Short mmCIF file of N, CA and C in Angstrom, two decimals:
data_model
loop_
_atom_site.label_atom_id
_atom_site.label_comp_id
_atom_site.label_asym_id
_atom_site.label_seq_id
_atom_site.Cartn_x
_atom_site.Cartn_y
_atom_site.Cartn_z
N VAL A 46 97.88 88.20 117.79
CA VAL A 46 97.28 88.11 116.46
C VAL A 46 98.37 88.38 115.41
N GLN A 47 98.38 87.53 114.39
CA GLN A 47 99.31 87.75 113.28
C GLN A 47 98.58 87.59 111.96
N LEU A 48 98.86 88.50 111.04
CA LEU A 48 98.37 88.41 109.68
C LEU A 48 99.59 88.38 108.77
N GLN A 49 99.71 87.32 108.00
CA GLN A 49 100.89 87.13 107.15
C GLN A 49 100.47 87.19 105.69
N ALA A 50 100.81 88.29 105.03
CA ALA A 50 100.45 88.48 103.62
C ALA A 50 101.57 87.97 102.72
N SER A 51 101.18 87.42 101.59
CA SER A 51 102.15 86.93 100.61
C SER A 51 101.53 86.97 99.22
N GLY A 52 102.36 86.69 98.21
CA GLY A 52 101.86 86.60 96.86
C GLY A 52 102.20 87.77 95.96
N GLY A 53 102.79 88.80 96.52
CA GLY A 53 103.16 89.93 95.69
C GLY A 53 104.30 89.58 94.74
N GLY A 54 104.56 90.49 93.82
CA GLY A 54 105.63 90.27 92.86
C GLY A 54 105.56 91.27 91.74
N SER A 55 106.32 91.02 90.70
CA SER A 55 106.36 91.90 89.54
C SER A 55 105.65 91.24 88.38
N VAL A 56 104.82 92.00 87.70
CA VAL A 56 104.05 91.47 86.59
C VAL A 56 103.86 92.58 85.55
N GLN A 57 103.67 92.18 84.32
CA GLN A 57 103.39 93.16 83.27
C GLN A 57 101.92 93.54 83.27
N ALA A 58 101.63 94.69 82.75
CA ALA A 58 100.26 95.16 82.64
C ALA A 58 99.42 94.12 81.91
N GLY A 59 98.23 93.90 82.44
CA GLY A 59 97.34 92.89 81.88
C GLY A 59 97.47 91.53 82.55
N GLY A 60 98.50 91.37 83.36
CA GLY A 60 98.71 90.10 84.05
C GLY A 60 97.88 89.95 85.30
N SER A 61 98.13 88.85 86.01
CA SER A 61 97.36 88.52 87.21
C SER A 61 98.28 88.12 88.35
N LEU A 62 97.79 88.35 89.55
CA LEU A 62 98.44 87.86 90.76
C LEU A 62 97.36 87.50 91.76
N ARG A 63 97.68 86.58 92.66
CA ARG A 63 96.77 86.28 93.77
C ARG A 63 97.52 86.48 95.08
N LEU A 64 97.00 87.37 95.88
CA LEU A 64 97.55 87.61 97.21
C LEU A 64 96.83 86.73 98.22
N SER A 65 97.59 86.32 99.24
CA SER A 65 97.02 85.54 100.34
C SER A 65 97.38 86.21 101.65
N CYS A 66 96.52 86.02 102.62
CA CYS A 66 96.79 86.54 103.96
C CYS A 66 96.31 85.48 104.95
N VAL A 67 97.25 84.89 105.66
CA VAL A 67 96.94 83.85 106.64
C VAL A 67 96.89 84.48 108.03
N ALA A 68 95.82 84.23 108.74
CA ALA A 68 95.63 84.81 110.07
C ALA A 68 95.83 83.76 111.14
N SER A 69 96.37 84.19 112.27
CA SER A 69 96.50 83.31 113.43
C SER A 69 96.27 84.13 114.69
N GLY A 70 95.84 83.44 115.73
CA GLY A 70 95.63 84.12 117.00
C GLY A 70 94.29 84.80 117.15
N LEU A 71 93.39 84.55 116.23
CA LEU A 71 92.05 85.11 116.34
C LEU A 71 91.04 84.11 115.80
N SER A 72 89.80 84.34 116.14
CA SER A 72 88.72 83.50 115.64
C SER A 72 88.35 84.00 114.25
N PHE A 73 89.00 83.45 113.24
CA PHE A 73 88.98 84.02 111.90
C PHE A 73 87.57 84.17 111.35
N SER A 74 86.71 83.22 111.62
CA SER A 74 85.36 83.27 111.06
C SER A 74 84.53 84.40 111.65
N SER A 75 85.02 85.02 112.72
CA SER A 75 84.31 86.14 113.35
C SER A 75 84.81 87.50 112.88
N TYR A 76 85.75 87.49 111.95
CA TYR A 76 86.38 88.73 111.52
C TYR A 76 86.07 89.06 110.06
N ASN A 77 85.77 90.32 109.84
CA ASN A 77 85.73 90.86 108.49
C ASN A 77 87.16 91.11 108.05
N MET A 78 87.44 90.83 106.80
CA MET A 78 88.81 90.95 106.31
C MET A 78 88.85 91.91 105.13
N ALA A 79 89.90 92.72 105.10
CA ALA A 79 90.01 93.73 104.05
C ALA A 79 91.41 93.76 103.47
N TRP A 80 91.49 94.33 102.29
CA TRP A 80 92.77 94.64 101.66
C TRP A 80 92.84 96.15 101.42
N PHE A 81 93.96 96.71 101.75
CA PHE A 81 94.28 98.10 101.46
C PHE A 81 95.59 98.12 100.68
N ARG A 82 95.89 99.26 100.08
CA ARG A 82 97.17 99.39 99.39
C ARG A 82 97.71 100.80 99.57
N GLN A 83 99.01 100.88 99.47
CA GLN A 83 99.67 102.17 99.63
C GLN A 83 100.79 102.28 98.61
N ALA A 84 100.62 103.23 97.70
CA ALA A 84 101.65 103.52 96.71
C ALA A 84 102.66 104.50 97.31
N PRO A 85 103.88 104.55 96.78
CA PRO A 85 104.89 105.45 97.31
C PRO A 85 104.42 106.90 97.33
N GLY A 86 104.55 107.53 98.49
CA GLY A 86 104.17 108.93 98.61
C GLY A 86 102.69 109.20 98.69
N LYS A 87 101.89 108.14 98.79
CA LYS A 87 100.44 108.31 98.83
C LYS A 87 99.87 107.72 100.10
N GLU A 88 98.61 108.04 100.35
CA GLU A 88 97.94 107.52 101.52
C GLU A 88 97.51 106.07 101.29
N ARG A 89 97.21 105.39 102.39
CA ARG A 89 96.72 104.02 102.30
C ARG A 89 95.26 104.04 101.83
N ASP A 90 94.99 103.29 100.77
CA ASP A 90 93.67 103.30 100.15
C ASP A 90 92.97 101.96 100.31
N PHE A 91 91.68 102.04 100.43
CA PHE A 91 90.85 100.84 100.49
C PHE A 91 90.84 100.14 99.15
N VAL A 92 90.88 98.81 99.17
CA VAL A 92 90.78 98.02 97.95
C VAL A 92 89.50 97.16 97.97
N ALA A 93 89.36 96.33 99.01
CA ALA A 93 88.21 95.43 99.08
C ALA A 93 88.02 94.95 100.52
N VAL A 94 86.80 94.56 100.83
CA VAL A 94 86.50 94.00 102.15
C VAL A 94 85.47 92.90 101.98
N ILE A 95 85.56 91.88 102.84
CA ILE A 95 84.61 90.78 102.80
C ILE A 95 84.08 90.52 104.20
N HIS A 96 82.80 90.26 104.27
CA HIS A 96 82.11 89.99 105.52
C HIS A 96 82.67 88.73 106.16
N GLN A 97 82.49 88.63 107.49
CA GLN A 97 82.96 87.49 108.29
C GLN A 97 82.70 86.15 107.63
N ARG A 98 81.48 85.93 107.20
CA ARG A 98 81.08 84.63 106.66
C ARG A 98 81.26 84.56 105.15
N GLY A 99 81.74 85.64 104.57
CA GLY A 99 81.95 85.65 103.13
C GLY A 99 80.70 85.95 102.34
N TRP A 100 79.65 86.42 102.99
CA TRP A 100 78.38 86.63 102.30
C TRP A 100 78.38 87.87 101.42
N ARG A 101 79.11 88.89 101.87
CA ARG A 101 79.10 90.15 101.14
C ARG A 101 80.53 90.66 100.98
N SER A 102 80.74 91.36 99.88
CA SER A 102 82.03 91.99 99.66
C SER A 102 81.83 93.33 98.96
N TYR A 103 82.78 94.21 99.16
CA TYR A 103 82.72 95.55 98.58
C TYR A 103 84.08 95.90 98.01
N TYR A 104 84.06 96.71 96.98
CA TYR A 104 85.29 97.04 96.27
C TYR A 104 85.42 98.52 96.03
N ALA A 105 86.65 98.97 95.94
CA ALA A 105 86.91 100.32 95.45
C ALA A 105 86.54 100.37 93.97
N ASP A 106 86.05 101.50 93.53
CA ASP A 106 85.65 101.64 92.13
C ASP A 106 86.82 101.35 91.19
N SER A 107 88.01 101.66 91.61
CA SER A 107 89.18 101.52 90.74
C SER A 107 89.54 100.05 90.46
N VAL A 108 89.03 99.13 91.27
CA VAL A 108 89.37 97.71 91.08
C VAL A 108 88.15 96.85 90.77
N LYS A 109 86.99 97.44 90.84
CA LYS A 109 85.75 96.68 90.61
C LYS A 109 85.77 96.04 89.24
N GLY A 110 85.44 94.75 89.19
CA GLY A 110 85.44 94.02 87.93
C GLY A 110 86.78 93.40 87.57
N ARG A 111 87.83 93.79 88.29
CA ARG A 111 89.16 93.22 88.02
C ARG A 111 89.68 92.40 89.21
N PHE A 112 89.33 92.81 90.41
CA PHE A 112 89.82 92.14 91.62
C PHE A 112 88.66 91.39 92.28
N THR A 113 89.00 90.27 92.93
CA THR A 113 88.01 89.51 93.67
C THR A 113 88.58 89.12 95.02
N ILE A 114 87.85 89.45 96.08
CA ILE A 114 88.25 89.05 97.43
C ILE A 114 87.45 87.81 97.82
N SER A 115 88.12 86.88 98.49
CA SER A 115 87.45 85.68 98.97
C SER A 115 88.04 85.28 100.31
N LYS A 116 87.29 84.45 101.03
CA LYS A 116 87.68 84.11 102.41
C LYS A 116 87.44 82.63 102.63
N ASP A 117 88.46 81.93 103.10
CA ASP A 117 88.35 80.52 103.42
C ASP A 117 88.49 80.37 104.93
N ASN A 118 87.38 80.25 105.62
CA ASN A 118 87.43 80.19 107.08
C ASN A 118 88.08 78.90 107.59
N ALA A 119 88.05 77.85 106.80
CA ALA A 119 88.69 76.60 107.20
C ALA A 119 90.21 76.71 107.18
N LYS A 120 90.72 77.61 106.34
CA LYS A 120 92.17 77.79 106.21
C LYS A 120 92.67 79.08 106.85
N ASN A 121 91.76 79.81 107.49
CA ASN A 121 92.13 81.09 108.11
C ASN A 121 92.83 82.02 107.11
N THR A 122 92.33 82.04 105.90
CA THR A 122 93.00 82.76 104.83
C THR A 122 92.02 83.61 104.03
N VAL A 123 92.46 84.81 103.72
CA VAL A 123 91.73 85.68 102.81
C VAL A 123 92.61 85.88 101.56
N TYR A 124 91.95 85.92 100.42
CA TYR A 124 92.65 86.04 99.14
C TYR A 124 92.23 87.32 98.42
N LEU A 125 93.11 87.77 97.55
CA LEU A 125 92.77 88.85 96.63
C LEU A 125 93.27 88.43 95.25
N GLN A 126 92.34 88.03 94.41
CA GLN A 126 92.68 87.69 93.03
C GLN A 126 92.67 88.98 92.22
N MET A 127 93.78 89.28 91.59
CA MET A 127 93.93 90.54 90.85
C MET A 127 94.18 90.21 89.38
N ASN A 128 93.25 90.60 88.54
CA ASN A 128 93.36 90.37 87.10
C ASN A 128 93.45 91.70 86.37
N SER A 129 93.87 91.64 85.12
CA SER A 129 93.96 92.85 84.28
C SER A 129 94.70 93.96 85.01
N LEU A 130 95.82 93.63 85.57
CA LEU A 130 96.56 94.59 86.38
C LEU A 130 97.06 95.75 85.54
N LYS A 131 97.09 96.92 86.18
CA LYS A 131 97.52 98.15 85.54
C LYS A 131 98.72 98.73 86.31
N PRO A 132 99.52 99.55 85.66
CA PRO A 132 100.65 100.16 86.39
C PRO A 132 100.20 100.93 87.63
N GLU A 133 99.02 101.50 87.58
CA GLU A 133 98.53 102.25 88.75
C GLU A 133 98.12 101.36 89.91
N ASP A 134 98.15 100.05 89.72
CA ASP A 134 97.90 99.12 90.83
C ASP A 134 99.17 98.86 91.64
N THR A 135 100.30 99.39 91.18
CA THR A 135 101.55 99.22 91.89
C THR A 135 101.47 99.83 93.29
N ALA A 136 101.77 99.01 94.30
CA ALA A 136 101.65 99.46 95.69
C ALA A 136 102.06 98.32 96.61
N VAL A 137 102.20 98.66 97.88
CA VAL A 137 102.29 97.63 98.91
C VAL A 137 100.86 97.33 99.35
N TYR A 138 100.52 96.06 99.34
CA TYR A 138 99.16 95.63 99.69
C TYR A 138 99.16 95.05 101.10
N TYR A 139 98.20 95.51 101.89
CA TYR A 139 98.08 95.10 103.28
C TYR A 139 96.74 94.43 103.51
N CYS A 140 96.73 93.36 104.31
CA CYS A 140 95.47 92.80 104.77
C CYS A 140 95.18 93.32 106.17
N ALA A 141 93.91 93.41 106.49
CA ALA A 141 93.47 93.94 107.77
C ALA A 141 92.26 93.17 108.26
N ALA A 142 92.09 93.15 109.58
CA ALA A 142 91.00 92.39 110.18
C ALA A 142 90.29 93.22 111.24
N ASP A 143 88.99 93.04 111.31
CA ASP A 143 88.21 93.68 112.37
C ASP A 143 86.91 92.92 112.54
N GLN A 144 86.46 92.81 113.78
CA GLN A 144 85.22 92.07 114.04
C GLN A 144 83.99 92.87 113.69
N ASP A 145 84.07 94.20 113.80
CA ASP A 145 82.88 95.02 113.66
C ASP A 145 82.82 95.81 112.36
N VAL A 146 83.98 96.18 111.85
CA VAL A 146 84.03 97.09 110.71
C VAL A 146 83.94 96.33 109.39
N VAL A 147 83.08 96.83 108.51
CA VAL A 147 83.08 96.37 107.12
C VAL A 147 83.14 97.64 106.28
N GLY A 148 84.27 98.31 106.34
CA GLY A 148 84.31 99.64 105.75
C GLY A 148 85.59 99.95 105.04
N ARG A 149 85.72 101.21 104.65
CA ARG A 149 86.79 101.67 103.78
C ARG A 149 87.82 102.54 104.48
N VAL A 150 87.67 102.73 105.77
CA VAL A 150 88.57 103.60 106.52
C VAL A 150 89.62 102.75 107.21
N TRP A 151 90.87 102.91 106.82
CA TRP A 151 91.92 102.00 107.31
C TRP A 151 92.10 102.10 108.82
N SER A 152 91.92 103.26 109.39
CA SER A 152 92.17 103.44 110.82
C SER A 152 91.15 102.71 111.69
N ALA A 153 90.08 102.23 111.10
CA ALA A 153 89.05 101.53 111.87
C ALA A 153 89.39 100.07 112.12
N TYR A 154 90.38 99.55 111.45
CA TYR A 154 90.72 98.13 111.55
C TYR A 154 91.71 97.88 112.69
N ASP A 155 91.48 96.78 113.40
CA ASP A 155 92.27 96.48 114.58
C ASP A 155 93.63 95.85 114.26
N TYR A 156 93.66 94.96 113.29
CA TYR A 156 94.87 94.17 113.05
C TYR A 156 95.32 94.29 111.60
N TRP A 157 96.66 94.29 111.44
CA TRP A 157 97.26 94.49 110.11
C TRP A 157 98.37 93.49 109.85
N GLY A 158 98.48 93.10 108.57
CA GLY A 158 99.62 92.33 108.13
C GLY A 158 100.78 93.25 107.77
N GLN A 159 101.88 92.63 107.36
CA GLN A 159 103.11 93.39 107.12
C GLN A 159 103.19 93.99 105.72
N GLY A 160 102.32 93.57 104.83
CA GLY A 160 102.35 94.11 103.48
C GLY A 160 103.13 93.25 102.51
N THR A 161 102.67 93.26 101.27
CA THR A 161 103.36 92.55 100.20
C THR A 161 103.36 93.46 98.97
N LEU A 162 104.52 93.57 98.31
CA LEU A 162 104.69 94.54 97.23
C LEU A 162 104.23 93.97 95.89
N VAL A 163 103.41 94.74 95.22
CA VAL A 163 102.97 94.42 93.86
C VAL A 163 103.49 95.51 92.93
N THR A 164 104.20 95.10 91.90
CA THR A 164 104.75 96.03 90.91
C THR A 164 104.24 95.63 89.54
N VAL A 165 103.58 96.57 88.87
CA VAL A 165 103.03 96.31 87.55
C VAL A 165 103.73 97.23 86.56
N SER A 166 104.37 96.64 85.58
CA SER A 166 105.10 97.42 84.58
C SER A 166 104.30 97.54 83.29
N SER A 167 104.50 98.63 82.61
CA SER A 167 103.74 98.87 81.37
C SER A 167 104.45 98.28 80.16
#
C-alpha cells in the first residue's frame, strides 16, 4: 500500500492550497480517508476524515468552514481544499487510510502517506 501526498507549499495568510493524496495497492473505495497535521514540536492532530463512499465527513473545529475534504474513488485520490489559511495552519500534512476507522485518533489508522509541508506566512 502506498499513499502519495502532494500539493503543499508556501502561501500568505488568507490564501488557498489544495492537497492531494493518491492511493495504490488497496481497494480505495473501501477505505475511509483522513488528513492529519503535525506542526514542529507538536503532536499529530486530526484535520478531517471522509467516509469510504464520500457520504459523510468530519472536521476539526479549528478548520471547520475553511477546509473541505473530498474523495474521488475513480481516481483513488483524496483531496483537502484549504481556504483562508492562517499561520497556525503551518504543518506537515499527512493522509491516512483505514477500512474501519472514521475517527480522530491517528494511531487507529493503518496506512500513512509521507507528508507534505504547508507553510503559511503572516
